[in-house]
Amino acid sequence: MADNSQSNNRLSMTSTNTDDTSLNASAELSVKIDDLLNQLSNKFAGVSSEIFAKMDEMSRRLDNLEQNLQASHDRSGSRDGKTSPTKM
């Protein structure tokens, strides 16, 4: 009976150790995944802000180009005595 009791204790301890190891591995994996998700989120936010900044810059440049074209068209129209069709 003493052997049986010791055997049960060893199985119980082994089972507890396995459960603890499994819990530790799960917790460690969870921390790693959280870190990875945070890194991806930060990179995505950085890339998104870069894209928006580039789009704002392109929009500003297009507005500037449109103003210059309109001014050029207005100058050439006033020299030729013609009016712009958009100003009718």
Short mmCIF file of C-alpha atoms in Angstrom, two decimals:
data_model
loop_
_atom_site.label_atom_id
_atom_site.label_comp_id
_atom_site.label_asym_id
_atom_site.label_seq_id
_atom_site.Cartn_x
_atom_site.Cartn_y
_atom_site.Cartn_z
CA MET A 1 0.00 0.00 0.00
CA ALA A 2 2.83 2.37 0.75
CA ASP A 3 4.18 1.80 -2.76
CA ASN A 4 0.79 2.54 -4.21
CA SER A 5 0.51 5.77 -2.22
CA GLN A 6 3.98 6.89 -3.30
CA SER A 7 3.16 6.06 -6.91
CA ASN A 8 -0.01 8.16 -6.73
CA ASN A 9 1.94 11.05 -5.20
CA ARG A 10 4.51 10.87 -8.00
CA LEU A 11 1.77 10.83 -10.65
CA SER A 12 0.05 13.72 -8.97
CA MET A 13 3.30 15.71 -8.80
CA THR A 14 4.12 14.88 -12.43
CA SER A 15 0.65 15.92 -13.49
CA THR A 16 0.95 19.17 -11.53
CA ASN A 17 4.38 19.88 -13.02
CA THR A 18 3.04 19.22 -16.51
CA ASP A 19 0.07 21.50 -15.86
CA ASP A 20 2.37 24.25 -14.54
CA THR A 21 4.67 23.89 -17.54
CA SER A 22 1.70 23.99 -19.87
CA LEU A 23 0.33 27.11 -18.14
CA ASN A 24 3.73 28.79 -18.26
CA ALA A 25 4.10 27.96 -21.95
CA SER A 26 0.61 29.30 -22.67
CA ALA A 27 1.28 32.49 -20.73
CA GLU A 28 4.63 32.96 -22.47
CA LEU A 29 3.04 32.39 -25.88
CA SER A 30 0.29 34.87 -25.02
CA VAL A 31 2.87 37.51 -24.08
CA LYS A 32 4.81 36.92 -27.31
CA ILE A 33 1.64 37.20 -29.39
CA ASP A 34 0.64 40.41 -27.59
CA ASP A 35 4.08 41.87 -28.28
CA LEU A 36 3.86 40.89 -31.94
CA LEU A 37 0.39 42.41 -32.28
CA ASN A 38 1.58 45.63 -30.63
CA GLN A 39 4.57 45.82 -32.98
CA LEU A 40 2.35 45.24 -36.01
CA SER A 41 -0.12 47.84 -34.80
CA ASN A 42 2.65 50.40 -34.31
CA LYS A 43 4.12 49.68 -37.75
CA PHE A 44 0.68 49.93 -39.34
CA ALA A 45 0.05 53.27 -37.62
CA GLY A 46 3.42 54.55 -38.83
CA VAL A 47 2.84 53.43 -42.40
CA SER A 48 -0.68 54.86 -42.36
CA SER A 49 0.52 58.26 -41.21
CA GLU A 50 3.25 58.22 -43.88
CA ILE A 51 0.67 57.42 -46.56
CA PHE A 52 -1.64 60.21 -45.38
CA ALA A 53 1.26 62.66 -45.31
CA LYS A 54 2.23 61.73 -48.87
CA MET A 55 -1.39 62.04 -50.01
CA ASP A 56 -1.63 65.48 -48.40
CA GLU A 57 1.58 66.52 -50.14
CA MET A 58 0.30 65.24 -53.50
CA SER A 59 -2.98 67.08 -52.99
CA ARG A 60 -1.12 70.30 -52.19
CA ARG A 61 1.05 69.91 -55.28
CA LEU A 62 -1.96 69.20 -57.50
CA ASP A 63 -3.75 72.28 -56.13
CA ASN A 64 -0.64 74.35 -56.85
CA LEU A 65 -0.40 72.93 -60.37
CA GLU A 66 -4.08 73.65 -60.99
CA GLN A 67 -3.65 77.26 -59.82
CA ASN A 68 -0.60 77.73 -62.05
CA LEU A 69 -2.40 76.27 -65.07
CA GLN A 70 -5.42 78.46 -64.43
CA ALA A 71 -3.22 81.55 -64.06
CA SER A 72 -1.35 80.66 -67.27
CA HIS A 73 -4.62 80.11 -69.09
CA ASP A 74 -5.98 83.43 -67.78
CA ARG A 75 -2.85 85.28 -68.94
CA SER A 76 -2.91 83.74 -72.41
CA GLY A 77 -6.65 84.37 -72.71
CA SER A 78 -6.30 88.04 -71.82
CA ARG A 79 -3.53 88.48 -74.41
CA ASP A 80 -5.56 86.84 -77.16
CA GLY A 81 -8.72 88.69 -76.19
CA LYS A 82 -10.50 85.39 -75.59
CA THR A 83 -12.37 84.47 -72.46
CA SER A 84 -12.20 81.20 -70.66
CA PRO A 85 -15.21 78.91 -71.24
CA THR A 86 -15.38 78.34 -67.48
CA LYS A 87 -15.91 82.05 -66.84
CA MET A 88 -19.09 82.40 -68.95
#
